[in-house]
Amino acid sequence: MTPRWARPGPAALGVRGAALALAAAGLAHTLWRGVHDPGHALAFGALVTIGELARWGALPGEREPAPLGAAGALAYALLGRSDGEPTSHGALQVVAVLAAAQLVASVPQLARGDGPDADQVARRLLTVTFAAVCFQPLYNAGLCERWFGDGPYYAAFLLLLLGLTALCDAVLAALLLRARTLPRGSRAAPAPYGPFLRDELRALTGIGSAVCATGAVMALGVAAAGLWALPVLCVPLLLTQLSFRRFAAVRTTYRQTIASLARSTEIAGYTPHGHARRVAELCTAVGREMGLTGSELTVLECAALMHDIGQLSLVDPVPDGATALLPAAEQRRIALLGGAVVRQTGVDARVAVVVERQADPYREQPLSARIVRAVNAYDDLCGEGLSGPLGALEQLRLGTGHDYQPQVVESLARVLARGGLTPVPLG
Amino acid sequence: MKATRGAVRAHIGAVALGAALCASPALSPGAGTPWATLGLLAGLCLACELPGRFPFFSGSGPIGAGSFFPLLLTAALLLPPPAAALVAVPGSLVGRVDKPPAAARRIWRAAELALAVWAAARVHTLLGGPAALGGPAPGSPPDLPYALLPVCAATLAFSAVLALLDGSILLVAEHLPARRAWRGLLTRSLGPHLVHGLAGLMMAVLWNSSYGPPAALVVLLPMYISGWVFAQYHREHAAHRATIRALVQAVDIKDTYTRGHSERVGRASVLIAQELGMDRERVEVLRFAGILHDVGKLGVPTRVLRKDGPLTPEERRVIELHPEYGHEIVRGIGFLGEARAAILHHHERLDGSGYPYGLSGRGIPECARVVAVADAFDAMTSTRSYRRGRPVPVAVEELKRCAGTQFDPRMVRALARGLERHGWFGAVTADDTQLPPPRDAESAGPVPAPLSPRPDGTEGEGPR
């Protein structure tokens, strides 16, 4: 995380403030009124604490670094009975237990000098509060029992509530991510909200649904079998977390290897230093600005990283590696050579297509290739040193008749005006 | 061959007969088999197997049969043994098989799963498991800490029977010695099966509770998702390997002399590492070190790499930069670990006369010493366009001669041992068919083609 994001925008501040107020209210209320069912509060608090501790070994690409903590907290929010007996804790006690568990779990982290990510803690607190506020008052008033009974309909009701909670979480997460794209005080328009939300919603099918399912099953399992159900139900979720972690690890390695392959043209002296990385970062920002999400963004990033790989086949380097200044036929030949290399790398075949078509006139290109072409030209032109960023943009605008798509160039201008590159969530 | 096939058929037949005998009491009229539960569970198993059969789903479903083991164990806990044995049968009979003969493999799979589930259910019943699961009525809660015991015992029985049968078919069909056939089968599968068993226990408890089967199925979701992620992991892993190969092929684009060299150096490095008794992880790292040792040639101008004839001192200096370029390229790849040092130092010599840093003796990282020997060995034994490769024994003699000054004698001895034990394939022949016939010094035009090994030492070519 770059220091630029360290100062939160108004949206992030609002979320954190709300979470802080809620936690304070929950703790105060619980201290004032005393703890209902202390055994259960302790058991769930311990579960959440242990689950949150798992954040430690988290890799950068993980979407939910503490699934056990999330599932435990959701289960406590939706806990209506235990071992057949009804429970009596209210929504505020749920908030208090979660806040206390988060505090305890952050002690070792604080001791090491790096605090927990405030945004994630706030998000977890708000999401769980949403579930608890939807369920606990209804249950404690006896309405739940009257409407749904204690059978399959009750289970379906819990699942429905969890679905709503997941949606609420996705909305919050997208809001926080988007807030990070803007430095505080910037007046430029922030990145559009839609793509962030779409990404978050898509991610729900992964670990998100496993967390929700485990949360529901824990609530039901404890209702049917008592607290012994908790450790037994942790095991499958831990397995899921392990799989996700391994997947994130191999994915990180894979990205590193692709980046190395992309950097080889720089070391060979074909392209200027840092060119591939800069083009990849700008391309993803522009892609997000234009509404690309998920796998489309990944393809775009990969293609941008490897767009110059075809130059390895040249016996002599192009001056400064600036392919944008070569004759069109030569550009296309290098693009085709690059596509041939990319096809061997085992990445998505769409990446090779983008690399192959990067030098075509924009009307014949897929959108990703248009973005790569414009951004590559921008970086090449900036590197010339004569015109600088503004001159480079001007030249791109002059080329919108044939080479560069006007919308792409305008998106690029907006991204540059914002002065910040959009972070790409992994996974 | 024929005798083997007969024996395999007899073995499969016997196991299938055993399974049928175990399951048959369920079909007798007075057995009181709970057909609804049985049908639901069997249908779910079938549904889990189907994605593997249709290409439309094959990209998205979890691979292997692991995804429905929790269902089988649930069946073992919920149903009487003969009925439980039937649950796996429909799924196994339509499931995907990778190799022919399909029919025999399907029957074998159905029979072995039926027997394993039957054994698990039997053990569970003997330990009083069914009563511990509780029921829907308010007065019969599950007896939870105790219920764990029968479940673990049942899972153990399930794993043991599966391992026993898996080993037996290896013994009969592949003629593996008994110790190798069974080695590791049980220990490898017991952990995952215990997780499946615990999931099965919670499914069974919820199934019997007032919330009913739909709530129980939700337990499966995390298991299913972890199977799905696991499949994606494998796909990503394969893609990663392909990318590593692409890095190597990018070198081949530039330096056409050394095609296939990198892969073979990787293999020779593995050979040495195994002889030295390194653990598996380190052997893998050395494989990558060997494969990627020349990746720095990407940084050397193509003109210099492809030049025929003697190099000027200036050009030689440029080529001698390739270990450093290589280290720079792979610097960001975390998992390579030690291999990065090997790439940087594979041209160091024991007496300190190598490059880039002129390290000597123990100062050279161990893996770099391994790769240096592997590199020189392959450079000597492989055929290049300008000369034929030397026979393996000659190359080993040459390495032994230079051991102590250029190479670590320990690595040379390990290579010699490894070659004796496993042989060396494709050393001389690999490139014969792809490259043009050796050029003649007299007819090659203005620049005489080098007939002796190139004197630049770029491939660890000449022990001199």
Short mmCIF file of N, CA and C in Angstrom, two decimals, chain B residues 128-235:
data_model
loop_
_atom_site.label_atom_id
_atom_site.label_comp_id
_atom_site.label_asym_id
_atom_site.label_seq_id
_atom_site.Cartn_x
_atom_site.Cartn_y
_atom_site.Cartn_z
N GLY B 128 -22.00 -47.65 18.45
CA GLY B 128 -23.18 -46.96 18.96
C GLY B 128 -23.34 -45.56 18.41
N GLY B 129 -22.80 -45.33 17.20
CA GLY B 129 -22.87 -44.01 16.60
C GLY B 129 -24.27 -43.50 16.31
N PRO B 130 -25.14 -44.31 15.68
CA PRO B 130 -26.44 -43.79 15.28
C PRO B 130 -27.22 -43.16 16.42
N ALA B 131 -27.12 -43.74 17.61
CA ALA B 131 -27.88 -43.18 18.73
C ALA B 131 -27.30 -41.82 19.14
N ALA B 132 -25.97 -41.64 18.96
CA ALA B 132 -25.32 -40.41 19.39
C ALA B 132 -25.63 -39.23 18.48
N LEU B 133 -26.21 -39.52 17.29
CA LEU B 133 -26.47 -38.43 16.35
C LEU B 133 -27.69 -37.61 16.71
N GLY B 134 -28.54 -38.12 17.58
CA GLY B 134 -29.74 -37.38 17.97
C GLY B 134 -30.84 -37.50 16.94
N GLY B 135 -31.97 -36.87 17.23
CA GLY B 135 -33.10 -36.93 16.32
C GLY B 135 -33.86 -35.62 16.31
N PRO B 136 -34.92 -35.56 15.53
CA PRO B 136 -35.65 -34.30 15.39
C PRO B 136 -36.45 -33.93 16.65
N ALA B 137 -36.81 -34.91 17.44
CA ALA B 137 -37.65 -34.61 18.61
C ALA B 137 -36.84 -33.80 19.63
N PRO B 138 -37.52 -32.90 20.39
CA PRO B 138 -36.80 -32.05 21.35
C PRO B 138 -36.04 -32.85 22.40
N GLY B 139 -36.52 -34.06 22.73
CA GLY B 139 -35.92 -34.80 23.82
C GLY B 139 -34.68 -35.58 23.47
N SER B 140 -34.23 -35.52 22.20
CA SER B 140 -33.10 -36.37 21.83
C SER B 140 -31.99 -35.56 21.15
N PRO B 141 -31.29 -34.77 21.96
CA PRO B 141 -30.19 -34.00 21.37
C PRO B 141 -29.01 -34.91 21.06
N PRO B 142 -28.16 -34.49 20.11
CA PRO B 142 -26.98 -35.30 19.80
C PRO B 142 -26.02 -35.32 20.99
N ASP B 143 -25.35 -36.46 21.15
CA ASP B 143 -24.41 -36.63 22.25
C ASP B 143 -23.04 -36.28 21.70
N LEU B 144 -22.74 -34.96 21.61
CA LEU B 144 -21.68 -34.57 20.70
C LEU B 144 -20.27 -34.98 21.04
N PRO B 145 -19.73 -34.70 22.21
CA PRO B 145 -18.32 -35.11 22.28
C PRO B 145 -18.17 -36.60 22.04
N TYR B 146 -19.17 -37.42 22.48
CA TYR B 146 -19.02 -38.86 22.28
C TYR B 146 -19.13 -39.22 20.81
N ALA B 147 -20.01 -38.52 20.07
CA ALA B 147 -20.26 -38.89 18.68
C ALA B 147 -18.99 -38.80 17.84
N LEU B 148 -18.02 -37.99 18.30
CA LEU B 148 -16.78 -37.87 17.54
C LEU B 148 -16.03 -39.20 17.45
N LEU B 149 -16.12 -40.00 18.52
CA LEU B 149 -15.35 -41.25 18.54
C LEU B 149 -15.79 -42.21 17.44
N PRO B 150 -17.11 -42.56 17.38
CA PRO B 150 -17.51 -43.46 16.28
C PRO B 150 -17.21 -42.88 14.91
N VAL B 151 -17.32 -41.56 14.77
CA VAL B 151 -17.08 -40.97 13.45
C VAL B 151 -15.62 -41.13 13.06
N CYS B 152 -14.71 -40.85 14.01
CA CYS B 152 -13.29 -40.99 13.67
C CYS B 152 -12.96 -42.44 13.36
N ALA B 153 -13.54 -43.36 14.15
CA ALA B 153 -13.28 -44.78 13.89
C ALA B 153 -13.81 -45.17 12.52
N ALA B 154 -15.00 -44.67 12.18
CA ALA B 154 -15.58 -45.00 10.87
C ALA B 154 -14.72 -44.45 9.75
N THR B 155 -14.22 -43.23 9.92
CA THR B 155 -13.37 -42.65 8.89
C THR B 155 -12.10 -43.45 8.72
N LEU B 156 -11.55 -43.88 9.85
CA LEU B 156 -10.34 -44.69 9.79
C LEU B 156 -10.60 -45.97 9.01
N ALA B 157 -11.74 -46.61 9.29
CA ALA B 157 -12.08 -47.84 8.58
C ALA B 157 -12.22 -47.56 7.09
N PHE B 158 -12.88 -46.46 6.76
CA PHE B 158 -13.08 -46.07 5.36
C PHE B 158 -11.73 -45.93 4.66
N SER B 159 -10.83 -45.16 5.28
CA SER B 159 -9.50 -44.94 4.70
C SER B 159 -8.74 -46.25 4.56
N ALA B 160 -8.80 -47.06 5.61
CA ALA B 160 -8.02 -48.29 5.60
C ALA B 160 -8.48 -49.21 4.48
N VAL B 161 -9.81 -49.37 4.34
CA VAL B 161 -10.32 -50.27 3.29
C VAL B 161 -9.94 -49.74 1.92
N LEU B 162 -10.08 -48.42 1.72
CA LEU B 162 -9.73 -47.84 0.42
C LEU B 162 -8.25 -48.06 0.11
N ALA B 163 -7.39 -47.81 1.12
CA ALA B 163 -5.96 -47.97 0.90
C ALA B 163 -5.63 -49.42 0.58
N LEU B 164 -6.25 -50.33 1.33
CA LEU B 164 -5.99 -51.75 1.12
C LEU B 164 -6.34 -52.16 -0.31
N LEU B 165 -7.55 -51.73 -0.75
CA LEU B 165 -8.00 -52.14 -2.09
C LEU B 165 -7.18 -51.45 -3.17
N ASP B 166 -6.87 -50.16 -2.99
CA ASP B 166 -6.05 -49.45 -3.97
C ASP B 166 -4.70 -50.13 -4.14
N GLY B 167 -4.10 -50.49 -3.00
CA GLY B 167 -2.81 -51.16 -3.06
C GLY B 167 -2.91 -52.51 -3.74
N SER B 168 -4.00 -53.23 -3.47
CA SER B 168 -4.12 -54.58 -4.03
C SER B 168 -4.23 -54.54 -5.54
N ILE B 169 -4.94 -53.53 -6.07
CA ILE B 169 -5.07 -53.49 -7.54
C ILE B 169 -3.74 -53.10 -8.17
N LEU B 170 -2.96 -52.26 -7.49
CA LEU B 170 -1.61 -51.93 -7.99
C LEU B 170 -0.75 -53.18 -8.03
N LEU B 171 -0.91 -53.97 -6.99
CA LEU B 171 -0.13 -55.19 -6.87
C LEU B 171 -0.45 -56.13 -8.02
N VAL B 172 -1.75 -56.29 -8.30
CA VAL B 172 -2.16 -57.27 -9.30
C VAL B 172 -1.94 -56.75 -10.72
N ALA B 173 -2.32 -55.49 -10.96
CA ALA B 173 -2.31 -54.99 -12.34
C ALA B 173 -0.94 -54.46 -12.75
N GLU B 174 -0.26 -53.77 -11.86
CA GLU B 174 1.00 -53.14 -12.26
C GLU B 174 2.22 -53.94 -11.81
N HIS B 175 1.98 -55.02 -11.08
CA HIS B 175 3.08 -55.86 -10.58
C HIS B 175 4.06 -55.08 -9.73
N LEU B 176 3.56 -54.11 -8.98
CA LEU B 176 4.46 -53.40 -8.08
C LEU B 176 4.77 -54.32 -6.91
N PRO B 177 5.97 -54.21 -6.35
CA PRO B 177 6.25 -54.98 -5.13
C PRO B 177 5.34 -54.48 -4.00
N ALA B 178 5.00 -55.41 -3.10
CA ALA B 178 3.98 -55.12 -2.10
C ALA B 178 4.30 -53.86 -1.30
N ARG B 179 5.59 -53.68 -0.95
CA ARG B 179 5.90 -52.53 -0.09
C ARG B 179 5.66 -51.22 -0.81
N ARG B 180 6.03 -51.20 -2.12
CA ARG B 180 5.83 -49.95 -2.85
C ARG B 180 4.35 -49.70 -3.13
N ALA B 181 3.60 -50.78 -3.33
CA ALA B 181 2.18 -50.61 -3.66
C ALA B 181 1.44 -49.92 -2.53
N TRP B 182 1.79 -50.27 -1.29
CA TRP B 182 1.00 -49.72 -0.17
C TRP B 182 1.64 -48.52 0.50
N ARG B 183 2.89 -48.22 0.09
CA ARG B 183 3.61 -47.19 0.82
C ARG B 183 2.88 -45.84 0.70
N GLY B 184 2.60 -45.24 1.83
CA GLY B 184 2.06 -43.88 1.82
C GLY B 184 0.59 -43.78 1.50
N LEU B 185 -0.06 -44.88 1.08
CA LEU B 185 -1.46 -44.77 0.67
C LEU B 185 -2.35 -44.29 1.82
N LEU B 186 -2.17 -44.92 2.98
CA LEU B 186 -3.06 -44.60 4.10
C LEU B 186 -2.69 -43.24 4.71
N THR B 187 -1.39 -43.03 4.92
CA THR B 187 -0.98 -41.79 5.59
C THR B 187 -1.36 -40.57 4.76
N ARG B 188 -1.29 -40.70 3.42
CA ARG B 188 -1.60 -39.56 2.59
C ARG B 188 -3.09 -39.22 2.63
N SER B 189 -3.93 -40.24 2.68
CA SER B 189 -5.36 -39.96 2.53
C SER B 189 -6.06 -39.75 3.88
N LEU B 190 -5.43 -40.17 4.98
CA LEU B 190 -6.16 -40.14 6.25
C LEU B 190 -6.55 -38.72 6.66
N GLY B 191 -5.63 -37.77 6.49
CA GLY B 191 -5.92 -36.38 6.88
C GLY B 191 -7.15 -35.82 6.18
N PRO B 192 -7.14 -35.79 4.83
CA PRO B 192 -8.32 -35.29 4.12
C PRO B 192 -9.59 -36.05 4.49
N HIS B 193 -9.48 -37.38 4.67
CA HIS B 193 -10.68 -38.15 4.99
C HIS B 193 -11.24 -37.78 6.36
N LEU B 194 -10.35 -37.46 7.31
CA LEU B 194 -10.85 -37.05 8.62
C LEU B 194 -11.63 -35.74 8.50
N VAL B 195 -11.12 -34.81 7.68
CA VAL B 195 -11.88 -33.57 7.47
C VAL B 195 -13.24 -33.88 6.87
N HIS B 196 -13.26 -34.76 5.87
CA HIS B 196 -14.53 -35.15 5.27
C HIS B 196 -15.43 -35.81 6.30
N GLY B 197 -14.83 -36.60 7.18
CA GLY B 197 -15.61 -37.28 8.21
C GLY B 197 -16.28 -36.28 9.15
N LEU B 198 -15.54 -35.23 9.54
CA LEU B 198 -16.13 -34.24 10.44
C LEU B 198 -17.27 -33.49 9.75
N ALA B 199 -17.04 -33.16 8.46
CA ALA B 199 -18.12 -32.51 7.71
C ALA B 199 -19.32 -33.45 7.64
N GLY B 200 -19.03 -34.74 7.43
CA GLY B 200 -20.10 -35.73 7.37
C GLY B 200 -20.86 -35.80 8.68
N LEU B 201 -20.14 -35.68 9.80
CA LEU B 201 -20.80 -35.74 11.11
C LEU B 201 -21.78 -34.57 11.26
N MET B 202 -21.34 -33.35 10.91
CA MET B 202 -22.24 -32.21 11.06
C MET B 202 -23.42 -32.33 10.11
N MET B 203 -23.15 -32.87 8.90
CA MET B 203 -24.27 -33.08 7.97
C MET B 203 -25.28 -34.04 8.57
N ALA B 204 -24.77 -35.12 9.15
CA ALA B 204 -25.68 -36.12 9.70
C ALA B 204 -26.48 -35.54 10.86
N VAL B 205 -25.80 -34.74 11.71
CA VAL B 205 -26.50 -34.15 12.86
C VAL B 205 -27.61 -33.22 12.36
N LEU B 206 -27.29 -32.37 11.39
CA LEU B 206 -28.31 -31.44 10.90
C LEU B 206 -29.41 -32.17 10.14
N TRP B 207 -29.02 -33.21 9.42
CA TRP B 207 -29.99 -34.02 8.66
C TRP B 207 -31.04 -34.58 9.61
N ASN B 208 -30.57 -35.09 10.75
CA ASN B 208 -31.48 -35.68 11.73
C ASN B 208 -32.23 -34.63 12.55
N SER B 209 -31.73 -33.39 12.57
CA SER B 209 -32.36 -32.38 13.42
C SER B 209 -33.64 -31.87 12.77
N SER B 210 -34.29 -30.92 13.45
CA SER B 210 -35.56 -30.44 12.91
C SER B 210 -35.35 -29.60 11.66
N TYR B 211 -34.11 -29.17 11.39
CA TYR B 211 -33.89 -28.32 10.21
C TYR B 211 -33.84 -29.12 8.91
N GLY B 212 -33.56 -30.41 9.01
CA GLY B 212 -33.70 -31.30 7.87
C GLY B 212 -32.58 -31.25 6.85
N PRO B 213 -32.70 -32.08 5.80
CA PRO B 213 -31.64 -32.24 4.79
C PRO B 213 -31.17 -30.93 4.14
N PRO B 214 -32.05 -29.96 3.79
CA PRO B 214 -31.52 -28.77 3.10
C PRO B 214 -30.45 -28.06 3.92
N ALA B 215 -30.68 -27.94 5.24
CA ALA B 215 -29.68 -27.29 6.08
C ALA B 215 -28.38 -28.10 6.07
N ALA B 216 -28.51 -29.43 6.01
CA ALA B 216 -27.32 -30.28 6.02
C ALA B 216 -26.48 -30.05 4.77
N LEU B 217 -27.15 -29.81 3.66
CA LEU B 217 -26.41 -29.66 2.41
C LEU B 217 -25.54 -28.41 2.41
N VAL B 218 -25.93 -27.42 3.23
CA VAL B 218 -25.12 -26.19 3.27
C VAL B 218 -23.72 -26.48 3.79
N VAL B 219 -23.60 -27.54 4.63
CA VAL B 219 -22.27 -27.91 5.13
C VAL B 219 -21.34 -28.24 3.98
N LEU B 220 -21.93 -28.79 2.90
CA LEU B 220 -21.10 -29.22 1.76
C LEU B 220 -20.48 -28.06 1.02
N LEU B 221 -21.11 -26.88 1.10
CA LEU B 221 -20.67 -25.78 0.25
C LEU B 221 -19.19 -25.43 0.43
N PRO B 222 -18.70 -25.24 1.67
CA PRO B 222 -17.27 -24.95 1.81
C PRO B 222 -16.40 -26.05 1.22
N MET B 223 -16.83 -27.32 1.41
CA MET B 223 -16.04 -28.42 0.86
C MET B 223 -15.99 -28.34 -0.66
N TYR B 224 -17.13 -28.05 -1.24
CA TYR B 224 -17.21 -27.99 -2.69
C TYR B 224 -16.34 -26.84 -3.21
N ILE B 225 -16.42 -25.71 -2.50
CA ILE B 225 -15.64 -24.56 -2.95
C ILE B 225 -14.15 -24.84 -2.80
N SER B 226 -13.76 -25.54 -1.74
CA SER B 226 -12.33 -25.78 -1.62
C SER B 226 -11.87 -26.75 -2.70
N GLY B 227 -12.74 -27.68 -3.12
CA GLY B 227 -12.39 -28.53 -4.25
C GLY B 227 -12.22 -27.72 -5.52
N TRP B 228 -13.11 -26.78 -5.69
CA TRP B 228 -13.08 -25.93 -6.89
C TRP B 228 -11.80 -25.08 -6.91
N VAL B 229 -11.45 -24.52 -5.76
CA VAL B 229 -10.23 -23.72 -5.68
C VAL B 229 -9.01 -24.59 -5.94
N PHE B 230 -9.08 -25.82 -5.43
CA PHE B 230 -7.97 -26.73 -5.62
C PHE B 230 -7.74 -26.98 -7.11
N ALA B 231 -8.83 -27.17 -7.84
CA ALA B 231 -8.72 -27.38 -9.29
C ALA B 231 -8.11 -26.15 -9.95
N GLN B 232 -8.55 -24.97 -9.51
CA GLN B 232 -7.98 -23.75 -10.08
C GLN B 232 -6.52 -23.63 -9.75
N TYR B 233 -6.17 -24.07 -8.56
CA TYR B 233 -4.77 -24.05 -8.15
C TYR B 233 -3.94 -24.86 -9.13
N HIS B 234 -4.46 -26.05 -9.47
CA HIS B 234 -3.70 -26.89 -10.39
C HIS B 234 -3.56 -26.24 -11.75
N ARG B 235 -4.64 -25.59 -12.20
CA ARG B 235 -4.57 -24.95 -13.50
C ARG B 235 -3.54 -23.82 -13.49
#
